[in-house]
Short mmCIF file of C-alpha atoms in Angstrom, two decimals:
data_model
loop_
_atom_site.label_atom_id
_atom_site.label_comp_id
_atom_site.label_asym_id
_atom_site.label_seq_id
_atom_site.Cartn_x
_atom_site.Cartn_y
_atom_site.Cartn_z
CA UNK A 1 242.24 -69.22 -10.85
CA UNK A 2 245.34 -67.46 -9.18
CA UNK A 3 245.53 -64.10 -7.85
CA UNK A 4 247.42 -61.51 -9.96
CA UNK A 5 249.57 -58.99 -8.32
CA UNK A 6 249.47 -56.58 -10.73
CA UNK A 7 246.21 -54.39 -9.10
CA UNK A 8 248.79 -54.50 -5.58
CA UNK A 9 251.80 -53.08 -8.11
CA UNK A 10 249.32 -50.04 -9.34
CA UNK A 11 248.70 -49.34 -5.91
CA UNK A 12 252.29 -49.55 -4.97
CA UNK A 13 253.94 -47.17 -7.78
CA UNK A 14 251.73 -44.23 -6.16
CA UNK A 15 252.65 -44.78 -2.87
CA UNK A 16 256.59 -45.33 -3.44
CA UNK A 17 256.42 -42.10 -5.94
CA UNK A 18 254.92 -40.09 -3.11
CA UNK A 19 257.47 -41.76 -0.26
CA UNK A 20 260.28 -41.25 -2.36
CA UNK A 21 259.31 -37.21 -3.13
CA UNK A 22 258.62 -36.55 0.20
CA UNK A 23 261.67 -38.29 1.57
CA UNK A 24 263.93 -36.28 -0.71
CA UNK A 25 262.45 -33.06 0.36
CA UNK A 26 262.98 -34.11 4.31
CA UNK A 27 266.40 -34.06 3.22
CA UNK A 28 266.63 -31.12 1.41
CA UNK A 29 264.21 -29.19 4.28
CA UNK A 30 266.34 -30.27 6.73
CA UNK A 31 270.19 -29.31 4.93
CA UNK A 32 268.37 -26.09 3.78
CA UNK A 33 267.13 -25.21 7.18
CA UNK A 34 270.66 -26.13 9.01
CA UNK A 35 271.99 -23.62 6.40
CA UNK A 36 269.62 -20.89 6.06
CA UNK A 37 268.56 -21.03 9.95
CA UNK A 38 271.55 -21.50 11.83
CA UNK A 39 270.17 -19.61 15.05
CA UNK A 40 270.74 -22.45 16.85
CA UNK A 41 274.34 -22.86 16.47
CA UNK A 42 275.48 -19.38 16.10
CA UNK A 43 279.42 -18.52 15.46
CA UNK A 44 280.55 -16.43 17.88
CA UNK A 45 283.11 -13.35 17.03
CA UNK A 46 285.71 -15.34 19.20
CA UNK A 47 285.49 -19.00 19.11
CA UNK A 48 285.49 -19.90 22.28
CA UNK A 49 285.30 -23.42 23.40
CA UNK A 50 283.50 -24.41 25.96
CA UNK A 51 285.20 -28.25 25.92
CA UNK A 52 288.47 -26.50 26.82
CA UNK A 53 287.18 -24.59 29.85
CA UNK A 54 284.18 -26.21 31.06
CA UNK A 55 285.56 -29.93 29.72
CA UNK A 56 288.85 -30.37 30.23
CA UNK A 57 290.05 -27.78 33.02
CA UNK A 58 286.27 -28.41 34.67
CA UNK A 59 285.87 -24.78 35.41
CA UNK A 60 282.52 -24.82 36.93
CA UNK A 61 279.82 -22.96 35.44
CA UNK A 62 279.06 -20.58 38.08
CA UNK A 63 282.69 -19.30 38.10
CA UNK A 64 282.44 -17.67 34.89
CA UNK A 65 278.62 -17.25 34.66
CA UNK A 66 278.17 -15.88 38.53
CA UNK A 67 275.27 -13.89 37.93
CA UNK A 68 273.31 -16.50 37.35
CA UNK A 69 273.40 -17.52 41.30
CA UNK A 70 272.25 -14.03 42.30
CA UNK A 71 270.19 -12.39 39.40
CA UNK A 72 267.43 -13.07 37.17
CA UNK A 73 269.78 -12.94 34.24
CA UNK A 74 272.75 -15.51 34.18
CA UNK A 75 274.89 -13.02 32.24
CA UNK A 76 277.83 -13.12 30.43
CA UNK A 77 281.45 -12.94 31.80
CA UNK A 78 283.04 -9.28 31.01
CA UNK A 79 286.35 -9.05 29.05
CA UNK A 80 288.26 -8.20 32.69
CA UNK A 81 286.74 -11.53 34.10
CA UNK A 82 288.79 -13.38 30.93
CA UNK A 83 291.84 -11.60 31.55
CA UNK A 84 291.84 -12.52 34.80
CA UNK A 85 293.09 -16.02 33.86
CA UNK A 86 294.23 -15.20 30.58
CA UNK A 87 296.65 -12.45 31.80
CA UNK A 88 299.07 -15.53 32.45
CA UNK A 89 297.47 -18.37 30.62
CA UNK A 90 297.96 -19.11 27.24
CA UNK A 91 298.66 -15.52 26.40
CA UNK A 92 300.46 -16.66 22.86
CA UNK A 93 297.35 -17.95 21.60
CA UNK A 94 295.82 -15.84 18.65
CA UNK A 95 292.13 -16.17 20.41
CA UNK A 96 293.48 -15.19 23.58
CA UNK A 97 295.04 -12.05 21.71
CA UNK A 98 292.25 -11.13 20.59
CA UNK A 99 290.30 -10.80 23.56
CA UNK A 100 293.20 -9.04 25.11
CA UNK A 101 292.68 -6.35 22.11
CA UNK A 102 289.19 -6.15 23.80
CA UNK A 103 290.71 -5.72 26.85
CA UNK A 104 293.04 -2.92 25.58
CA UNK A 105 290.60 -1.07 23.97
CA UNK A 106 288.15 -1.40 26.77
CA UNK A 107 285.31 -2.64 24.43
CA UNK A 108 282.92 -5.66 24.82
CA UNK A 109 283.24 -8.72 22.81
CA UNK A 110 280.03 -8.84 20.77
CA UNK A 111 278.78 -12.46 21.90
CA UNK A 112 275.70 -13.51 20.15
CA UNK A 113 273.20 -15.14 23.00
CA UNK A 114 272.33 -18.78 22.15
CA UNK A 115 269.67 -19.67 24.60
CA UNK A 116 267.23 -16.83 24.41
CA UNK A 117 263.47 -16.89 26.31
CA UNK A 118 260.87 -14.82 24.71
CA UNK A 119 260.12 -11.60 26.26
CA UNK A 120 257.13 -12.93 27.89
CA UNK A 121 258.83 -15.29 30.13
CA UNK A 122 259.70 -14.56 33.61
CA UNK A 123 262.60 -17.10 34.35
CA UNK A 124 264.85 -16.09 37.63
CA UNK A 125 268.21 -18.00 37.24
CA UNK A 126 269.17 -17.22 41.00
CA UNK A 127 265.56 -19.25 42.02
CA UNK A 128 266.49 -22.57 39.76
CA UNK A 129 269.82 -22.51 40.88
CA UNK A 130 268.92 -22.14 43.96
CA UNK A 131 266.75 -24.67 43.81
CA UNK A 132 269.70 -27.26 42.92
CA UNK A 133 269.06 -27.37 39.16
CA UNK A 134 271.87 -28.73 37.34
CA UNK A 135 272.67 -26.44 33.80
CA UNK A 136 272.83 -28.91 31.84
CA UNK A 137 269.33 -30.01 32.50
CA UNK A 138 268.43 -26.92 29.81
CA UNK A 139 271.43 -26.05 28.52
CA UNK A 140 272.18 -29.60 27.61
CA UNK A 141 276.08 -30.79 27.88
CA UNK A 142 277.60 -27.39 27.15
CA UNK A 143 281.16 -28.63 28.84
CA UNK A 144 281.25 -31.01 25.79
CA UNK A 145 280.72 -28.10 22.62
CA UNK A 146 283.23 -26.35 21.07
CA UNK A 147 280.47 -24.01 19.58
CA UNK A 148 277.51 -24.01 21.72
CA UNK A 149 274.02 -25.37 20.44
CA UNK A 150 270.64 -24.60 21.37
CA UNK A 151 269.89 -28.71 22.56
CA UNK A 152 266.93 -28.34 24.57
CA UNK A 153 263.77 -26.84 23.07
CA UNK A 154 263.14 -24.53 26.23
CA UNK A 155 259.52 -24.02 25.44
CA UNK A 156 256.21 -24.03 27.79
CA UNK A 157 255.98 -28.05 28.09
CA UNK A 158 259.61 -28.39 29.26
CA UNK A 159 258.85 -25.65 32.09
CA UNK A 160 255.24 -27.38 32.74
CA UNK A 161 257.05 -31.26 32.79
CA UNK A 162 259.58 -29.62 35.67
CA UNK A 163 257.57 -27.84 37.76
CA UNK A 164 255.03 -30.53 37.77
CA UNK A 165 257.81 -33.12 38.73
CA UNK A 166 259.36 -31.07 41.39
CA UNK A 167 256.29 -30.29 42.78
CA UNK A 168 256.99 -26.80 42.67
CA UNK A 169 254.79 -24.28 44.82
CA UNK A 170 251.66 -23.01 42.56
CA UNK A 171 254.51 -23.90 39.98
CA UNK A 172 251.40 -24.30 36.85
CA UNK A 173 249.79 -21.26 37.64
CA UNK A 174 250.26 -18.99 34.47
CA UNK A 175 251.46 -15.77 36.43
CA UNK A 176 254.66 -18.17 38.10
CA UNK A 177 256.33 -17.44 34.74
CA UNK A 178 254.10 -15.44 32.37
CA UNK A 179 254.57 -11.73 32.73
CA UNK B 1 208.29 -25.53 41.24
CA UNK B 2 210.48 -27.41 43.99
CA UNK B 3 213.43 -27.40 42.04
CA UNK B 4 213.80 -23.47 42.06
CA UNK B 5 212.65 -23.42 45.82
CA UNK B 6 215.32 -25.44 46.40
CA UNK B 7 217.95 -23.62 44.40
CA UNK B 8 216.74 -20.28 46.00
CA UNK B 9 217.57 -21.71 49.42
CA UNK B 10 220.92 -23.54 48.44
CA UNK B 11 221.77 -20.67 46.76
CA UNK B 12 224.77 -19.73 49.30
CA UNK B 13 225.97 -23.21 48.99
CA UNK B 14 226.62 -22.73 45.21
CA UNK B 15 228.68 -19.82 45.43
CA UNK B 16 231.04 -21.08 48.11
CA UNK B 17 231.50 -18.24 49.97
CA UNK B 18 234.91 -20.24 52.00
CA UNK B 19 236.25 -20.51 48.25
CA UNK B 20 238.88 -18.03 48.67
CA UNK B 21 239.94 -19.37 52.28
CA UNK B 22 241.71 -22.00 50.74
CA UNK B 23 244.37 -19.23 49.06
CA UNK B 24 247.58 -18.32 50.18
CA UNK B 25 247.27 -14.52 49.81
CA UNK B 26 244.56 -12.34 49.47
CA UNK B 27 245.92 -8.98 47.92
CA UNK B 28 244.21 -5.86 48.75
CA UNK B 29 244.16 -2.58 48.06
CA UNK B 30 242.33 0.38 49.65
CA UNK B 31 241.79 3.70 48.55
CA UNK B 32 241.13 6.50 51.14
CA UNK B 33 239.24 9.12 49.14
CA UNK B 34 239.31 11.70 51.93
CA UNK B 35 243.13 11.72 51.37
CA UNK B 36 242.80 11.68 47.53
CA UNK B 37 243.48 14.84 45.96
CA UNK B 38 242.84 13.80 42.31
CA UNK B 39 246.63 14.84 41.43
CA UNK B 40 246.89 11.68 39.04
CA UNK B 41 250.33 10.75 40.32
CA UNK B 42 249.83 7.35 40.52
CA UNK B 43 248.39 7.39 36.61
CA UNK B 44 251.79 8.40 35.47
CA UNK B 45 253.69 6.04 37.64
CA UNK B 46 251.48 3.25 36.57
CA UNK B 47 251.73 4.32 32.54
CA UNK B 48 255.85 4.63 33.14
CA UNK B 49 255.94 0.94 35.45
CA UNK B 50 253.72 -1.12 33.23
CA UNK B 51 254.83 -0.21 29.60
CA UNK B 52 251.68 1.49 28.70
CA UNK B 53 251.47 3.26 25.29
CA UNK B 54 250.65 6.42 24.81
CA UNK B 55 248.35 5.88 21.48
CA UNK B 56 247.97 9.59 20.14
CA UNK B 57 245.28 11.96 19.68
CA UNK B 58 243.76 9.83 17.15
CA UNK B 59 243.02 6.95 18.88
CA UNK B 60 241.77 8.75 22.16
CA UNK B 61 239.20 10.59 19.39
CA UNK B 62 237.89 7.12 18.76
CA UNK B 63 237.90 6.07 21.93
CA UNK B 64 241.01 3.85 22.08
CA UNK B 65 242.86 5.21 25.19
CA UNK B 66 245.06 3.06 26.93
CA UNK B 67 245.51 3.69 30.89
CA UNK B 68 245.39 0.90 33.22
CA UNK B 69 244.86 3.21 36.03
CA UNK B 70 242.48 6.52 35.82
CA UNK B 71 240.94 9.20 37.78
CA UNK B 72 237.38 9.82 37.45
CA UNK B 73 236.13 13.08 38.48
CA UNK B 74 232.55 14.13 39.45
CA UNK B 75 231.60 17.75 40.19
CA UNK B 76 228.84 18.18 42.56
CA UNK B 77 226.56 21.24 42.87
CA UNK B 78 225.84 24.43 41.12
CA UNK B 79 228.75 27.20 40.16
CA UNK B 80 230.11 28.92 42.20
CA UNK B 81 229.27 26.20 45.06
CA UNK B 82 230.97 23.43 43.16
CA UNK B 83 232.66 20.53 44.66
CA UNK B 84 235.31 17.93 43.03
CA UNK B 85 234.84 13.99 43.84
CA UNK B 86 238.51 12.31 42.09
CA UNK B 87 237.78 8.49 42.59
CA UNK B 88 240.63 6.36 41.19
CA UNK B 89 239.30 3.51 39.16
CA UNK B 90 241.50 0.15 38.16
CA UNK B 91 240.89 -3.05 37.85
CA UNK B 92 239.03 -4.11 40.96
CA UNK B 93 240.32 -7.68 40.88
CA UNK B 94 236.83 -9.31 41.67
CA UNK B 95 236.63 -12.56 43.51
CA UNK B 96 233.71 -12.94 41.55
CA UNK B 97 234.76 -11.41 38.08
CA UNK B 98 232.07 -11.28 35.39
CA UNK B 99 235.38 -10.90 33.04
CA UNK B 100 236.44 -14.47 33.59
CA UNK B 101 233.44 -16.36 33.11
CA UNK B 102 233.38 -15.04 29.71
CA UNK B 103 236.76 -15.51 28.12
CA UNK B 104 236.50 -18.36 25.77
CA UNK B 105 240.26 -19.27 25.80
CA UNK B 106 240.59 -19.25 30.17
CA UNK B 107 243.23 -16.01 29.37
CA UNK B 108 241.63 -14.25 32.20
CA UNK B 109 241.35 -16.52 35.18
CA UNK B 110 241.61 -15.97 39.18
CA UNK B 111 244.94 -17.41 40.65
CA UNK B 112 245.62 -18.61 44.13
CA UNK B 113 246.92 -15.26 45.33
CA UNK B 114 243.40 -13.82 44.58
CA UNK B 115 244.09 -11.79 41.39
CA UNK B 116 242.76 -11.66 38.38
CA UNK B 117 245.28 -12.85 36.02
CA UNK B 118 245.50 -11.78 32.11
CA UNK B 119 247.88 -14.15 30.30
CA UNK B 120 248.55 -12.15 27.18
CA UNK B 121 249.75 -14.94 24.92
CA UNK B 122 246.58 -16.77 25.61
CA UNK B 123 244.46 -14.07 24.40
CA UNK B 124 242.66 -13.53 21.11
CA UNK B 125 241.17 -10.73 21.61
CA UNK B 126 237.44 -11.50 21.35
CA UNK B 127 236.75 -7.99 24.01
CA UNK B 128 234.01 -10.20 25.25
CA UNK B 129 235.74 -9.42 29.00
CA UNK B 130 235.77 -5.78 28.59
CA UNK B 131 231.96 -5.91 27.92
CA UNK B 132 231.04 -7.69 30.63
CA UNK B 133 233.61 -5.66 33.14
CA UNK B 134 231.35 -2.98 34.85
CA UNK B 135 234.01 -1.10 36.20
CA UNK B 136 235.19 -0.43 32.58
CA UNK B 137 239.05 -0.88 33.38
CA UNK B 138 240.34 -3.38 30.09
CA UNK B 139 241.86 -1.93 27.87
CA UNK B 140 242.43 -3.40 23.83
CA UNK B 141 245.14 -3.06 21.99
CA UNK B 142 244.04 -1.78 18.85
CA UNK B 143 247.51 -1.15 17.56
CA UNK B 144 250.94 -1.94 17.80
CA UNK B 145 252.47 0.53 19.67
CA UNK B 146 256.11 1.67 18.96
CA UNK B 147 258.31 3.63 21.75
CA UNK B 148 260.65 6.45 20.15
CA UNK B 149 264.10 6.58 20.38
CA UNK B 150 265.26 6.69 23.58
CA UNK B 151 261.69 6.25 25.00
CA UNK B 152 262.21 2.97 24.09
CA UNK B 153 265.25 2.59 26.53
CA UNK B 154 262.70 3.35 29.60
CA UNK B 155 260.61 0.30 29.26
CA UNK B 156 260.22 -2.54 32.43
CA UNK B 157 261.93 -5.30 31.43
CA UNK B 158 259.97 -7.37 34.20
CA UNK B 159 256.57 -6.34 32.21
CA UNK B 160 255.95 -7.62 28.37
CA UNK B 161 255.22 -4.80 25.44
CA UNK B 162 251.52 -6.00 24.77
CA UNK B 163 251.07 -6.60 20.92
CA UNK B 164 247.81 -5.68 18.76
CA UNK B 165 244.81 -7.37 19.49
CA UNK B 166 245.18 -8.45 23.03
CA UNK B 167 243.19 -7.13 26.30
CA UNK B 168 245.47 -5.26 29.21
CA UNK B 169 244.79 -4.23 32.65
CA UNK B 170 245.98 -3.34 35.94
CA UNK B 171 247.86 -6.70 37.45
CA UNK B 172 248.30 -4.99 40.99
CA UNK B 173 251.97 -5.05 39.43
CA UNK B 174 252.66 -8.48 39.72
CA UNK B 175 255.98 -8.41 38.85
CA UNK B 176 256.63 -6.48 42.13
CA UNK B 177 254.48 -9.22 44.12
CA UNK B 178 256.82 -11.98 42.40
CA UNK B 179 259.81 -10.14 42.84
CA UNK B 180 259.11 -10.03 46.76
CA UNK B 181 257.89 -13.40 47.03
CA UNK B 182 261.17 -14.23 45.22
CA UNK B 183 263.04 -12.29 47.71
CA UNK B 184 260.98 -14.16 50.90
CA UNK B 185 262.47 -17.69 49.43
CA UNK B 186 265.63 -16.45 49.33
CA UNK B 187 265.64 -15.36 52.64
CA UNK B 188 264.21 -18.78 53.74
CA UNK B 189 260.88 -17.18 54.77
CA UNK B 190 257.28 -18.47 53.49
CA UNK B 191 255.61 -15.49 52.95
CA UNK B 192 255.85 -12.28 52.39
CA UNK B 193 256.00 -9.63 55.26
CA UNK B 194 253.26 -6.92 54.79
CA UNK B 195 254.90 -3.87 53.42
CA UNK B 196 257.15 -5.71 50.95
CA UNK B 197 255.35 -5.11 48.18
CA UNK B 198 254.09 -1.72 46.75
CA UNK B 199 252.46 -1.52 43.31
CA UNK B 200 254.10 1.77 41.29
CA UNK B 201 250.48 3.53 42.11
CA UNK B 202 250.92 3.11 46.27
CA UNK B 203 254.87 4.05 46.11
CA UNK B 204 254.28 7.38 44.22
CA UNK B 205 250.90 8.38 46.00
CA UNK B 206 252.08 11.60 48.17
CA UNK B 207 249.08 11.57 50.35
CA UNK B 208 249.42 7.94 51.14
CA UNK B 209 245.57 7.64 50.04
CA UNK B 210 246.88 4.29 48.52
CA UNK B 211 247.28 1.12 51.13
CA UNK B 212 248.32 -2.42 49.62
CA UNK B 213 248.72 -5.43 51.51
CA UNK B 214 247.62 -9.05 52.37
CA UNK B 215 244.37 -9.09 53.62
CA UNK B 216 244.85 -12.90 55.16
CA UNK B 217 247.21 -11.09 57.46
CA UNK B 218 245.52 -9.53 60.32
CA UNK B 219 247.86 -7.12 61.14
CA UNK B 220 248.97 -6.01 58.16
CA UNK B 221 247.77 -2.07 57.21
CA UNK B 222 245.41 -2.93 54.78
CA UNK B 223 243.57 -5.27 56.82
CA UNK B 224 243.12 -2.17 59.50
CA UNK B 225 241.97 -0.11 56.58
CA UNK B 226 239.12 -2.76 56.12
CA UNK B 227 237.90 -2.29 59.59
CA UNK B 228 237.22 1.37 59.33
CA UNK B 229 233.35 2.12 59.04
CA UNK B 230 233.99 4.28 55.89
CA UNK B 231 234.78 1.43 54.09
CA UNK B 232 232.43 0.42 50.95
CA UNK B 233 233.27 -0.89 47.57
CA UNK B 234 232.04 -0.30 44.02
CA UNK B 235 228.98 -1.22 42.62
CA UNK B 236 228.32 -3.65 45.61
CA UNK B 237 225.01 -4.38 44.23
CA UNK B 238 226.26 -6.47 41.77
CA UNK B 239 228.14 -8.92 43.82
CA UNK B 240 231.38 -8.61 42.17
CA UNK B 241 233.32 -9.10 45.72
CA UNK B 242 235.98 -6.62 44.48
CA UNK B 243 239.23 -6.63 46.38
CA UNK B 244 239.93 -3.26 46.28
CA UNK B 245 237.85 -0.94 49.10
CA UNK B 246 237.41 2.36 49.10
CA UNK B 247 237.04 4.89 51.98
CA UNK B 248 233.90 7.39 51.78
CA UNK B 249 235.08 10.75 51.77
CA UNK B 250 234.06 12.96 54.84
CA UNK B 251 232.37 16.15 53.89
CA UNK B 252 233.65 18.74 56.64
CA UNK B 253 229.84 20.79 56.08
CA UNK B 254 227.63 18.04 55.56
CA UNK B 255 227.48 17.11 59.02
#
């Protein structure tokens, strides 16, 4: 008496259907998410490239984001700081001319914030810079990004893991980060 | 029978009287009732510092007021021979806090600085802590509150704006304590010095009735106040062991 494969096929058919439909749904969902929720990679008002500045010319992060050293908020460099170099450097570029237009009109460039922590989190940049953390540990390899993407989830687990590994004093007390 | 006797005999061991000695700080506030005039400047300062919402007339009529700090008034005697006693009342940051043991999700707990912490994200709004608090100093957000233009510009960015359905209370201005600790670390110091941290109410008090500091530091202003013979804690018989110590008012005509 041989063993029939018909019952096995009967089971496999619906399983294959479910897996197939699930896979198609996954693909559709992934692209829909990327298309309709582009929050992780916003299009900035001026196509500023970190690849050129931080990657090719190796300008340190803290040269422009200088407030990260001394204030809880890292801050975005002012137009004045951009023009510090671009009054002489690459003045022909249309993007730099756009920056210069903002400078002459004395209006800030409406940059879109990429890494935005919730309002209930206390994250002092100055303390973390003083502790010797690399910016890339939370912000990802920004120097290779033309358009900055939020790489790390920057969720509570990440804070706790790092605080445990670095043996921060009372690092896992709730009131250290929650406010 | 012997089990109960044994339990009663070792009661103080179970309470672990030295438990808080291993903590770093023990933040304490003293309220000198002899200096307090009941002006409620502390109440206003607290409201401004901690983004406390103004709930409105209807909510107050339903007992849903929101005020981390209040000045209780007690009238004594018959007219015209009446006396007013004002007692500022806020979270007592009890070392044996009844509110902490009843929270089902540990949203309120005691941290290493002797503070009674409240984590808003964790709170699910059972309100049991408010029921168990003998001082009635916990307040519940029955609604989402909003601030009209331009009042939303005066919100303190160091304090989160609480949402509907969470409990809130005095934090001893944790944002200022945190800031002082950060500043101390930036200076390379191990500890915060006396007088570096002042909650909003202490900073505002015109008669300096409120004193805040670390009880662990024997030379701090608050430690000196604790040695005063007028010192007492409110509802001492409940054994909550509060971190807020009151100094009794002295009557000139009583002696």
